[in-house]
Coordinates of C-alpha atoms and ligand atoms in Angstrom, one line a residue:
X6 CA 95.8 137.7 100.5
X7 CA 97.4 134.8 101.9
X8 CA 97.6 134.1 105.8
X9 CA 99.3 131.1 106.5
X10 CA 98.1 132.2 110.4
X11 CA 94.3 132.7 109.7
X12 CA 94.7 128.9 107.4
X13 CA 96.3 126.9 110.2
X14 CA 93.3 128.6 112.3
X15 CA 90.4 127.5 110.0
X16 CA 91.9 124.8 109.7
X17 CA 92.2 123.8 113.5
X18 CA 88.7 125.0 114.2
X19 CA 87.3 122.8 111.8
X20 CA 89.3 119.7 112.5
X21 CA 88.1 120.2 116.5
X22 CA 84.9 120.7 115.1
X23 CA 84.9 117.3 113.0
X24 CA 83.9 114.0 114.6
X25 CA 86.6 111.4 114.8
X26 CA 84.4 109.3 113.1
X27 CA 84.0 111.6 110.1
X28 CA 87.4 112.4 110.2
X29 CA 88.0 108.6 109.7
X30 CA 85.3 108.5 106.8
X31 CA 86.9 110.6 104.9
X32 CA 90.5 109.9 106.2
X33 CA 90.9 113.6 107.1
X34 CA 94.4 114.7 108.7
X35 CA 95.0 118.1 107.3
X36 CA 98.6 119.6 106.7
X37 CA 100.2 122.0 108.8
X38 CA 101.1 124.9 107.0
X39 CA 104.8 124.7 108.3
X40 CA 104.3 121.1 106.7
X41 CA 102.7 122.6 103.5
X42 CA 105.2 125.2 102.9
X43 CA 108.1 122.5 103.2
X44 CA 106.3 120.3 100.5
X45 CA 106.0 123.6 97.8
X46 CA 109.5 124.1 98.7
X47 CA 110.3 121.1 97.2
X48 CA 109.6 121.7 93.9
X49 CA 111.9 122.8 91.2
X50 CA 111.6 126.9 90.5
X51 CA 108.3 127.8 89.2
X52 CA 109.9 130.8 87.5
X53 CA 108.1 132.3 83.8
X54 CA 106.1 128.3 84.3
X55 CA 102.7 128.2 83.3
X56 CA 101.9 126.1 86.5
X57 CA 98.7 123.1 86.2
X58 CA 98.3 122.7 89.8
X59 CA 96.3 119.2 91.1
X60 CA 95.5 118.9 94.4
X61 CA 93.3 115.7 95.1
X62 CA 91.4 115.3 98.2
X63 CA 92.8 119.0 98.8
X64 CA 91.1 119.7 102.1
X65 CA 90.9 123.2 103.2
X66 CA 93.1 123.6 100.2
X67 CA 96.3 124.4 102.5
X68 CA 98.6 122.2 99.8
X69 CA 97.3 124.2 97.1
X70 CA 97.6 127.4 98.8
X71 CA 101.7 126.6 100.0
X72 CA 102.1 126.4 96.4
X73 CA 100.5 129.4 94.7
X74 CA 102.6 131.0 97.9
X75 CA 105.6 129.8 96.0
X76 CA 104.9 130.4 92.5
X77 CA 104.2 133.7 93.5
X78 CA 107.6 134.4 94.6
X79 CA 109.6 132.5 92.4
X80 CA 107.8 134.5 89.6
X81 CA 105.7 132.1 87.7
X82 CA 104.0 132.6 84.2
X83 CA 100.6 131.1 85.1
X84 CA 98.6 129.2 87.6
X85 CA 95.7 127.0 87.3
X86 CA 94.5 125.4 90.0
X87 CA 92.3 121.7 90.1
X88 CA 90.9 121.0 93.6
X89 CA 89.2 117.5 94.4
X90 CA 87.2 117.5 97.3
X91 CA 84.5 115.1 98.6
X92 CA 83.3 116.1 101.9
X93 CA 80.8 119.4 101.1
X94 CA 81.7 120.3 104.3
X95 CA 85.0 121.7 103.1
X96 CA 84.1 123.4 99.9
X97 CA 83.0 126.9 101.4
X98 CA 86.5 126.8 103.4
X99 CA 88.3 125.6 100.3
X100 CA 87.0 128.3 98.3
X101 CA 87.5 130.9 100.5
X102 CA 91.2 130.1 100.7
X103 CA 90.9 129.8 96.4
X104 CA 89.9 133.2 96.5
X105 CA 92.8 134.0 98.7
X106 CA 95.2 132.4 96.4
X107 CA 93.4 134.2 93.3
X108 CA 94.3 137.5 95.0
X109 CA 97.4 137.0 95.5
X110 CA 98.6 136.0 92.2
X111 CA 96.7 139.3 91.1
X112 CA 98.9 141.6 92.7
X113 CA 101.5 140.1 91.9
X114 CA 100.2 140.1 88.1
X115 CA 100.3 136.8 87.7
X116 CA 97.3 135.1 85.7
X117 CA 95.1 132.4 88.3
X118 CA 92.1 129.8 87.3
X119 CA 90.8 127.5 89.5
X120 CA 88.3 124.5 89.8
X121 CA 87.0 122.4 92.3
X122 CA 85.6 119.1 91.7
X123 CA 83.3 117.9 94.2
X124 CA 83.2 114.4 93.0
X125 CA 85.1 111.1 94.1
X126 CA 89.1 111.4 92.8
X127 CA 89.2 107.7 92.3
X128 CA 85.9 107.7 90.4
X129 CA 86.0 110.5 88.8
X130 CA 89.4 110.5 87.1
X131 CA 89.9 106.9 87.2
X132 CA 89.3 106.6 83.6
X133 CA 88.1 109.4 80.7
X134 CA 89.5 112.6 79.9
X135 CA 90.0 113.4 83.5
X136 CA 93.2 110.8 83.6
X137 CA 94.8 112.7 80.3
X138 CA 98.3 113.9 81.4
X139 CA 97.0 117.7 81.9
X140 CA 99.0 118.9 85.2
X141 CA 102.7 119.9 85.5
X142 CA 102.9 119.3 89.5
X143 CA 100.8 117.3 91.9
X144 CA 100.9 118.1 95.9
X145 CA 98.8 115.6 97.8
X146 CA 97.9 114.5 101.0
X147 CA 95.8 111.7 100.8
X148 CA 93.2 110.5 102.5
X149 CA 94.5 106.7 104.2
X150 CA 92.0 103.5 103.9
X151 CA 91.8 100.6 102.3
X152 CA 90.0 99.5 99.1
X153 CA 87.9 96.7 98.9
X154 CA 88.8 94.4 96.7
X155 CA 84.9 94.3 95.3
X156 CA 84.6 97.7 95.7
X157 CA 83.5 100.3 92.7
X158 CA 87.2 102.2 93.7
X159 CA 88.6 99.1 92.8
X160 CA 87.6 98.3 89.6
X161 CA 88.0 101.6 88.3
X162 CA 91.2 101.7 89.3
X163 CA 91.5 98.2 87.8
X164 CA 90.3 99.8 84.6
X165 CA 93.3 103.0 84.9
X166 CA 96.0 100.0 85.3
X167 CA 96.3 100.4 88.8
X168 CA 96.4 97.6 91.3
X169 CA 96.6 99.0 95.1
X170 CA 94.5 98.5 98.2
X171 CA 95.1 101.5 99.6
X172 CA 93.1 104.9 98.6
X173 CA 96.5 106.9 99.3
X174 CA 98.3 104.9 97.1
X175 CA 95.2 105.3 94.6
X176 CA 95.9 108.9 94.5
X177 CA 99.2 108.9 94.3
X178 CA 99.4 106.2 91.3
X179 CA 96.2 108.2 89.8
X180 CA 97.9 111.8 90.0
X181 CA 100.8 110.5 88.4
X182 CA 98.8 109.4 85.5
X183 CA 97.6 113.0 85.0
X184 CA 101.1 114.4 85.1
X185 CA 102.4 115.4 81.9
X186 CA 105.9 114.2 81.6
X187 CA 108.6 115.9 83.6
X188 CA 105.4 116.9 86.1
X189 CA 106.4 117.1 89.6
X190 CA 104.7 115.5 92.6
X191 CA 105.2 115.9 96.3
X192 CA 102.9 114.1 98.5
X193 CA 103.1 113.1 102.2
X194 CA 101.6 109.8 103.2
X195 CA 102.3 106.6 105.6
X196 CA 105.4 105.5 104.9
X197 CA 104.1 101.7 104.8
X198 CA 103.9 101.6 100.5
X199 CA 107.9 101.3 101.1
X200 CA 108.0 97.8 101.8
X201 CA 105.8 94.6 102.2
X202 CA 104.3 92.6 99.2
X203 CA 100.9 94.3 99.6
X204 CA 102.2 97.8 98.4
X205 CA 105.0 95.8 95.7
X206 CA 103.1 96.7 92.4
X207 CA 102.9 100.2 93.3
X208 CA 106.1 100.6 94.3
X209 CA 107.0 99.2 91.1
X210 CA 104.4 101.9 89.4
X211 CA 106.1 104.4 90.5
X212 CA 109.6 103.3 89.6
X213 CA 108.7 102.4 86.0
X214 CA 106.9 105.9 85.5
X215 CA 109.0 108.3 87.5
X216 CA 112.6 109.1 89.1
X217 CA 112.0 109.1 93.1
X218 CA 114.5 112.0 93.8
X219 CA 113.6 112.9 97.2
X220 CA 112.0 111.3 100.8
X221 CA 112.1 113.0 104.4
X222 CA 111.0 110.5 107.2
X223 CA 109.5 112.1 110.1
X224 CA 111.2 109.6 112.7
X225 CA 107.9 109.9 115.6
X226 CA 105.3 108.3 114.5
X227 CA 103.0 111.2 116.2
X228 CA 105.3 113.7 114.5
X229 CA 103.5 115.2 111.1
X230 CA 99.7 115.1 112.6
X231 CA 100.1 115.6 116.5
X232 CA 96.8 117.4 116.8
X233 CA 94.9 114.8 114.9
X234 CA 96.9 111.8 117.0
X235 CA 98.0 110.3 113.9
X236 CA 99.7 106.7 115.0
X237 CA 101.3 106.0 111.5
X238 CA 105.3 107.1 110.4
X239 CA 104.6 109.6 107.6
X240 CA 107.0 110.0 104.8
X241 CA 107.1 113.2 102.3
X242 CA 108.7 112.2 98.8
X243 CA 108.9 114.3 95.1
X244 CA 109.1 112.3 92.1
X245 CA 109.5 113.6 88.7
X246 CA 107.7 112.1 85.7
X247 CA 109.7 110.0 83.4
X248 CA 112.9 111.5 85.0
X249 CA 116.5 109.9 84.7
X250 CA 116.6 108.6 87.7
X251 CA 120.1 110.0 89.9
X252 CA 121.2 110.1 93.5
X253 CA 118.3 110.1 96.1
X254 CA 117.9 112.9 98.6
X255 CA 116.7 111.1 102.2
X256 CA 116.1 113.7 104.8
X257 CA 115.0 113.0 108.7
X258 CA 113.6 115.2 111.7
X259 CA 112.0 114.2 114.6
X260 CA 109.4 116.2 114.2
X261 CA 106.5 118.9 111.9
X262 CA 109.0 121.7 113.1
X263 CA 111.3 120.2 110.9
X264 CA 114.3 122.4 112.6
X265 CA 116.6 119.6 113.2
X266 CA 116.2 118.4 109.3
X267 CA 119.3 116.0 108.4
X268 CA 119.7 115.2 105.3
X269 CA 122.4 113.0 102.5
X270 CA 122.2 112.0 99.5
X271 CA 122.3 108.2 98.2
X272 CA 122.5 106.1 94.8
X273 CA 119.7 105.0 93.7
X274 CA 121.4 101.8 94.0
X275 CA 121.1 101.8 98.0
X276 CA 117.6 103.0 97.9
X277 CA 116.1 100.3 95.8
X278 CA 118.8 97.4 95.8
X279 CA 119.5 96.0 92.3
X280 CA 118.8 92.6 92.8
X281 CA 115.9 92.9 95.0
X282 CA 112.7 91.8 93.5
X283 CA 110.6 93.1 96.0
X284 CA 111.7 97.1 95.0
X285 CA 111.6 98.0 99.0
X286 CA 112.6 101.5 99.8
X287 CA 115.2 101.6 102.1
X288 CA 115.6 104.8 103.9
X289 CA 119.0 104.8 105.5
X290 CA 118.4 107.9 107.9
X291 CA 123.0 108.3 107.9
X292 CA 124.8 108.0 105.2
X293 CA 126.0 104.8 104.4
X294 CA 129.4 104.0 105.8
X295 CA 132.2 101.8 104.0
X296 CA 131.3 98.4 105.8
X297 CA 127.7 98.7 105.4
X298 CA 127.9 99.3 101.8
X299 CA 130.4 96.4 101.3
X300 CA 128.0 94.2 103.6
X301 CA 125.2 95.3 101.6
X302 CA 126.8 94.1 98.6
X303 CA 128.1 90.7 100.1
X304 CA 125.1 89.6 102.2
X305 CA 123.0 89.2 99.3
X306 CA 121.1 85.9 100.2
X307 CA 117.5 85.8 100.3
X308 CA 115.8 83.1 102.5
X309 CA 114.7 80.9 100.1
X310 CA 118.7 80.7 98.6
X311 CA 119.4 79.4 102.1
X312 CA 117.3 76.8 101.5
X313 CA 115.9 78.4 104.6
X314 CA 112.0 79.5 105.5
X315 CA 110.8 81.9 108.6
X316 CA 107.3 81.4 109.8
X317 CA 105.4 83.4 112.9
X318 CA 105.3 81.1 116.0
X319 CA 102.0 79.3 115.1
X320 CA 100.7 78.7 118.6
X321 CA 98.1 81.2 119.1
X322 CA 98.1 80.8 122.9
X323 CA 94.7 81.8 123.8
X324 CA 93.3 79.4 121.7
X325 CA 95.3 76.3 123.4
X326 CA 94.5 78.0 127.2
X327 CA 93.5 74.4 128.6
X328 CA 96.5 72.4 127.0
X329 CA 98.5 75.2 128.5
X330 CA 100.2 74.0 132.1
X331 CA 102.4 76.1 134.4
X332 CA 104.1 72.6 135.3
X333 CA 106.0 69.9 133.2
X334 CA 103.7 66.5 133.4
X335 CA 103.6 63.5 131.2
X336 CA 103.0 64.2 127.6
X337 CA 103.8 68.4 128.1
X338 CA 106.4 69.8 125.9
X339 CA 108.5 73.1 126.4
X340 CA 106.3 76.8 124.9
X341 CA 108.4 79.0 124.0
X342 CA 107.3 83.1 124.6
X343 CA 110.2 86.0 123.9
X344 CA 110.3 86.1 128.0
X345 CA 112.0 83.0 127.3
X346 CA 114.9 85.2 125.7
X347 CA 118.4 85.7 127.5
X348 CA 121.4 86.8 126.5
X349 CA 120.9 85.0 122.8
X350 CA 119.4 81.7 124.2
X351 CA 115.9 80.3 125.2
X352 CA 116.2 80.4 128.3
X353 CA 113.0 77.7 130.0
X354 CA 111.4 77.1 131.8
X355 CA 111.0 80.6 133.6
X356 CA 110.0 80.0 137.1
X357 CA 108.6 83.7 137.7
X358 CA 106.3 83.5 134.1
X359 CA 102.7 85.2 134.1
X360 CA 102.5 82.4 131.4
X361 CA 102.9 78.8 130.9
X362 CA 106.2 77.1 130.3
X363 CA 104.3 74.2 129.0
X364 CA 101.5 73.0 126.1
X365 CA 100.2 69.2 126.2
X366 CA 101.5 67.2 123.2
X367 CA 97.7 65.4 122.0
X368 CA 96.0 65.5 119.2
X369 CA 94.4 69.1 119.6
X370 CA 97.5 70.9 119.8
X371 CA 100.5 68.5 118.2
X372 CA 99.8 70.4 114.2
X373 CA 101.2 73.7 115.7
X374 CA 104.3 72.1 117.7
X375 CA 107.8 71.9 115.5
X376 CA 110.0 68.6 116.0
X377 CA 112.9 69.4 119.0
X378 CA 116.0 71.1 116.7
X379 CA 118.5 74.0 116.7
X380 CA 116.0 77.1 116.1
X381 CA 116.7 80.7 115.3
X382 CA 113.8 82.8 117.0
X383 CA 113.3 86.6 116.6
X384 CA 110.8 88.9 118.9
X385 CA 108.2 90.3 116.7
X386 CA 107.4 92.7 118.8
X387 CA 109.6 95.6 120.1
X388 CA 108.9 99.2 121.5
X389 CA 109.4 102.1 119.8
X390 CA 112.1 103.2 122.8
X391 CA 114.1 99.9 122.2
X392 CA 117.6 100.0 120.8
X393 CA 116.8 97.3 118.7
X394 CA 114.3 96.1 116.6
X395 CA 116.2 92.4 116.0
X396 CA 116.1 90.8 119.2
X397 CA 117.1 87.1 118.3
X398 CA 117.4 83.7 120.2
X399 CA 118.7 80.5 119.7
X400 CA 116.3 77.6 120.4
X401 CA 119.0 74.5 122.0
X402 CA 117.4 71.4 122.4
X403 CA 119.9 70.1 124.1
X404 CA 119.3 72.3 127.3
X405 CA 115.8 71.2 126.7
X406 CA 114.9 67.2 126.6
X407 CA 111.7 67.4 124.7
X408 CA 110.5 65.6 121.0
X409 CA 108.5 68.6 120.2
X410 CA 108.0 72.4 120.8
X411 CA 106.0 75.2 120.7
X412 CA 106.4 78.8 120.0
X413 CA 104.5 81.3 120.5
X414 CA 103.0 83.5 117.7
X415 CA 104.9 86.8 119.1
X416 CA 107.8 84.7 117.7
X417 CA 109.6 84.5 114.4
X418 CA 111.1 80.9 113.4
X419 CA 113.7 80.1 111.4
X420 CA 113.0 76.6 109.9
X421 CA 114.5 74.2 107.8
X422 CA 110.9 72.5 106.0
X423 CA 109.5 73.2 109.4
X424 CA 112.0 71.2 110.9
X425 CA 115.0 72.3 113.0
X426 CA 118.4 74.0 111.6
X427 CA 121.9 72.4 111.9
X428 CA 123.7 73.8 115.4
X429 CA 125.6 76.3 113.6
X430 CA 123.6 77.6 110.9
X431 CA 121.3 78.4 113.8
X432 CA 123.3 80.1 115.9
X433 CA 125.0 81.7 113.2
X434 CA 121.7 83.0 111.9
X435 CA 121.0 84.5 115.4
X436 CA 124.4 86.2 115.4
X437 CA 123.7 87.8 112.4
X438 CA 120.4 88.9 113.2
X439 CA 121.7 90.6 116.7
X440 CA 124.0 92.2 114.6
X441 CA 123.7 96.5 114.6
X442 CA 124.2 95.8 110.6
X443 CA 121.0 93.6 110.2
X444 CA 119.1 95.9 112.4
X445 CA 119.9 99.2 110.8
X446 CA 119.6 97.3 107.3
X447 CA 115.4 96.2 108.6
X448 CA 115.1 99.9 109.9
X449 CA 116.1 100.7 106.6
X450 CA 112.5 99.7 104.6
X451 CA 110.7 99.6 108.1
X452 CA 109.6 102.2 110.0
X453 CA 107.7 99.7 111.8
X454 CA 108.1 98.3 115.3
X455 CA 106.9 95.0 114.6
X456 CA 108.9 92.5 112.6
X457 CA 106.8 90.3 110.8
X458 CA 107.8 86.9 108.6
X459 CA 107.3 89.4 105.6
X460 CA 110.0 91.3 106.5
X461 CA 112.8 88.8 107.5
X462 CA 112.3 87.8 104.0
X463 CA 112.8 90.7 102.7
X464 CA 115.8 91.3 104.3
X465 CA 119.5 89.8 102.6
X466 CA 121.5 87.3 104.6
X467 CA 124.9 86.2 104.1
X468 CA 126.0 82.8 102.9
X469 CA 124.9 79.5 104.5
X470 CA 128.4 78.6 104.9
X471 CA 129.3 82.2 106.2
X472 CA 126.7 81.7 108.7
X473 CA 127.6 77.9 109.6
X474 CA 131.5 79.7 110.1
X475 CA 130.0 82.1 112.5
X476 CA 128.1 79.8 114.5
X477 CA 130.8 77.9 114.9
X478 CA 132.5 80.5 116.9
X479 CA 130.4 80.2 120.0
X480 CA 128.3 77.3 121.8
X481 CA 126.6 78.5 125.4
X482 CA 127.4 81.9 125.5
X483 CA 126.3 84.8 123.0
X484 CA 129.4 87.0 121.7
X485 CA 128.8 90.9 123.2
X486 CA 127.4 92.6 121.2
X487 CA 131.0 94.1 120.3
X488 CA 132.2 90.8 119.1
X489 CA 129.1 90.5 116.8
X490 CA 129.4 93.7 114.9
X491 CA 133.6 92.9 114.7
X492 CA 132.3 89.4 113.4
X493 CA 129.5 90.6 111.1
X494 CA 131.1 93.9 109.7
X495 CA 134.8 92.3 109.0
X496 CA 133.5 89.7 107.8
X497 CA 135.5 87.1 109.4
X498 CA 134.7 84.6 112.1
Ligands
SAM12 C1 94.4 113.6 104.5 S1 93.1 114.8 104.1 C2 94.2 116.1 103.5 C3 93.5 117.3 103.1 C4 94.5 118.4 102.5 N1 95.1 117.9 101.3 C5 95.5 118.8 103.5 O1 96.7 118.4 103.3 O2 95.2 119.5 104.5 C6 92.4 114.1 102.7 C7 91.2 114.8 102.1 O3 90.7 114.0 101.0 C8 89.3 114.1 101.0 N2 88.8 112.9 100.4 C9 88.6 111.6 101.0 N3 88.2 110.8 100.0 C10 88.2 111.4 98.9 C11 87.9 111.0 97.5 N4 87.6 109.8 97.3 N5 87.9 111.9 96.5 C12 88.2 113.2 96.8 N6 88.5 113.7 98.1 C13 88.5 112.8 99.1 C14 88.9 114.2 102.5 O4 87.7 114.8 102.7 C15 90.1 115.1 103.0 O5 89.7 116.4 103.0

């Protein structure tokens, strides 16, 4: 009979056992069974269902197990079980807990089959009658790691219509394939397919084939797979095949206990924006309140409409070390690092710096400096324990007499055809972007601490003249951060 105990045992002894470097072969991080039995939970009642049950890259089989646990209760008609499984290591333990879930349905009369296929997923059921829509739920955890672009995983997923990099997203788009429509899936994975361009056509795979009508974001990035020290921010989401697509359940806890789940529900509308080409996933972790969904609505600008670009920093300082001086001389211009940030403003030089205030203005380095202008700047990099993930700066050249600058790559510029802004649609642009609004909006479809170039496009902006208005509000001094939000949230300058 089932043990969920004795599984999360076998389980733990043979991931202590493993190698890290196996482990990272096969991208092995196996499901706690508190973990497990959330994701069977989330299916729809298996009651009098004659259940087709895939699990790919199942493991130990703990998915498959939480769900025959399930069916069980809830009373199902049937349940036929398909295990994928690579590593040989795991197939004794995966059968074992097979047999366990075949006893269990037995008692409770209900009719279990199982098979396990020991070959490659993405091979094996990348094309052929393997990918026929067989199964009527899918629970996967996927193993993480990228595809080659030459590789054979590649092609053959090339040849099943799917084009991903990443072998969890391979699964995914590859189980759903071989759901029958109005099959369920639940899988837990990184939550990094929700935005960037690299993960866009299978987001969009997913849309166009199924209704997303669930995701629960573990908000610590160590949270799901503590004992396997798991760096990545894991997400757990159900889809339904070919599903009308309705309100969105998003769900948070801190942690794999899952005891202080939260959870609302949201159109559709505010997880995927309409007019967003990019299809990000934004995971508002609070409802929505009136002025962010009225903000939402109005700051609908992309970058580009601005007439605007945003670039990292392109000094890569390391490289420049000997044009680098600690003192201005003759032919040095102002570099600009995020220690340069104060209160709004670019604050330089800084006389207590472990780094250089200055970078020599010669033919080596002048490609990577920017004409002298009005910049907005952002920090790319922030700590998880920061309030905020936006920390911007305005770049005055007037509190700087130089004819060029350069910024460091742990910077984000805002740049007008790589040349500087206009005063106010600069500073305006950095009010905005210290805004709580903008910041809550990014956190929204990143769960990352980094803010790249990628995703300040990706985010909406309001007008250029709405900007311009704000930044003419203020001229040495940033707004509190008070004033900001009153500014950004009504609206009004
Ligand atoms: C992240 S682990 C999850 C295991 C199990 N589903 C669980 O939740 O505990 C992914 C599993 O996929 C297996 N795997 C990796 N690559 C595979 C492939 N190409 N085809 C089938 N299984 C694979 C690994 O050996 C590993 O057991």
């Amino acid at each position: 009979m089932l043990s969920f105990q004795a599984l999360d045992e076998r389980r733990s002894e043979i991931a202590r056992a493993t190698p890290a470097e196996r482990k990272s072969h096969f991208g092995q991080f196996m499901t706690p069974s508190g973990i497990a039995l959330h994701m069977a939970s989330l299916f729809s009642s298996f009651r009098g269902k004659r259940v087709r049950l895939l699990d790919a890259g199942a493991g130990i089989g703990s998915l498959t197990a939480a769900v025959v646990a399930r069916a069980v209760e809830d009373g199902a008609r049937s349940i036929e079980s398909e295990s994928w499984e690579l590593d040989a290591r795991l197939l004794e333990p995966l059968r074992q807990t097979l047999g366990e879930c075949a006893a269990s349905a037995r008692a409770a009369d209900i009719k279990f089959g199982s098979a396990v296929e020991t070959e490659d997923f993405v091979l094996g059921s990348g094309a052929g009658s393997a990918a026929a829509p067989t199964c009527s739920h899918a629970i996967l955890n996927p193993p993480y790691k990228k595809i080659r672009s030459d590789s054979a995983h590649r092609s053959s997923l090339r040849k099943a219509g799917i084009e991903t990099g990443n072998l969890y997203s391979a699964f995914v788009a590859l189980a759903l394939k071989r759901l029958e429509h109005g099959g369920e899936l639940v899988a837990i994975t990184p939550r990094s397919f929700c935005n960037g361009g690299y993960f866009r056509p299978f987001r969009e795979f997913l849309l166009s084939t199924s209704a997303l009508r669930r995701v629960h974001v573990f908000e610590s990035r160590t949270a799901a797979f503590k004992a396997d020290e798991v760096l990545q921010e894991n997400v757990i989401f159900r889809l339904v095949k070919g599903g009308v697509q309705g309100q969105v359940a998003v769900s948070v806890s801190r942690d794999a206990s899952l005891c202080d789940l939260r959870e609302h529900w949201m159109p559709f509308e505010e997880v995927v924006l309409p007019h967003d080409r990019e299809s990000l996933f934004h995971l508002a972790t609070e409802q929505l309140d009136d002025a962010a969904r009225k903000g939402m609505q109005e700051y609908r600008f992309g970058l580009s409409e601005l007439g605007l670009s945003v670039s990292t920093g392109p000094v890569v300082d390391f490289r420049h070390r000997k044009h680098l001086r600690e003192r201005r001389s003759t032919g040095c211009v102002p570099m600009v690092y995020p220690h340069h940030f104060k209160h709004g403003f670019v604050c330089h030089p800084k006389a207590d710096a472990k780094k250089p205030n200055f970078i020599e203005n010669n033919p080596d380095t002048r490609r990577w400096l920017l004409p002298t202008g009005h910049y907005a700047l952002l920090r790319r990099l922030s700590s998880k324990e920061e309030a905020r993930r936006l920390i911007p700066a305005v770049y005055d050249p007037a509190t700087i007499n130089a004819p060029l600058v350069g910024f460091d790559n742990h910077t984000n510029v805002f740049h007008e055809g790589k040349c500087g802004l206009p005063a106010t649609l600069a500073r305006g642009l950095a009010l905005y972007l210290a805004s709580s609004f903008a910041d809550r909006w990014l956190r929204r479809f990143s769960g990352h601490t980094q803010v790249n170039a990628g995703d300040l496009r990706a985010l909406c902006y309001p007008s250029r003249a709405m900007l311009s208005a704000w930044g003419e509000t203020f001229a040495n001094t940033f707004p509190s951060q008070g004033e900001v939000d009153r500014i950004v949230d009504g609206r009004g300058a």
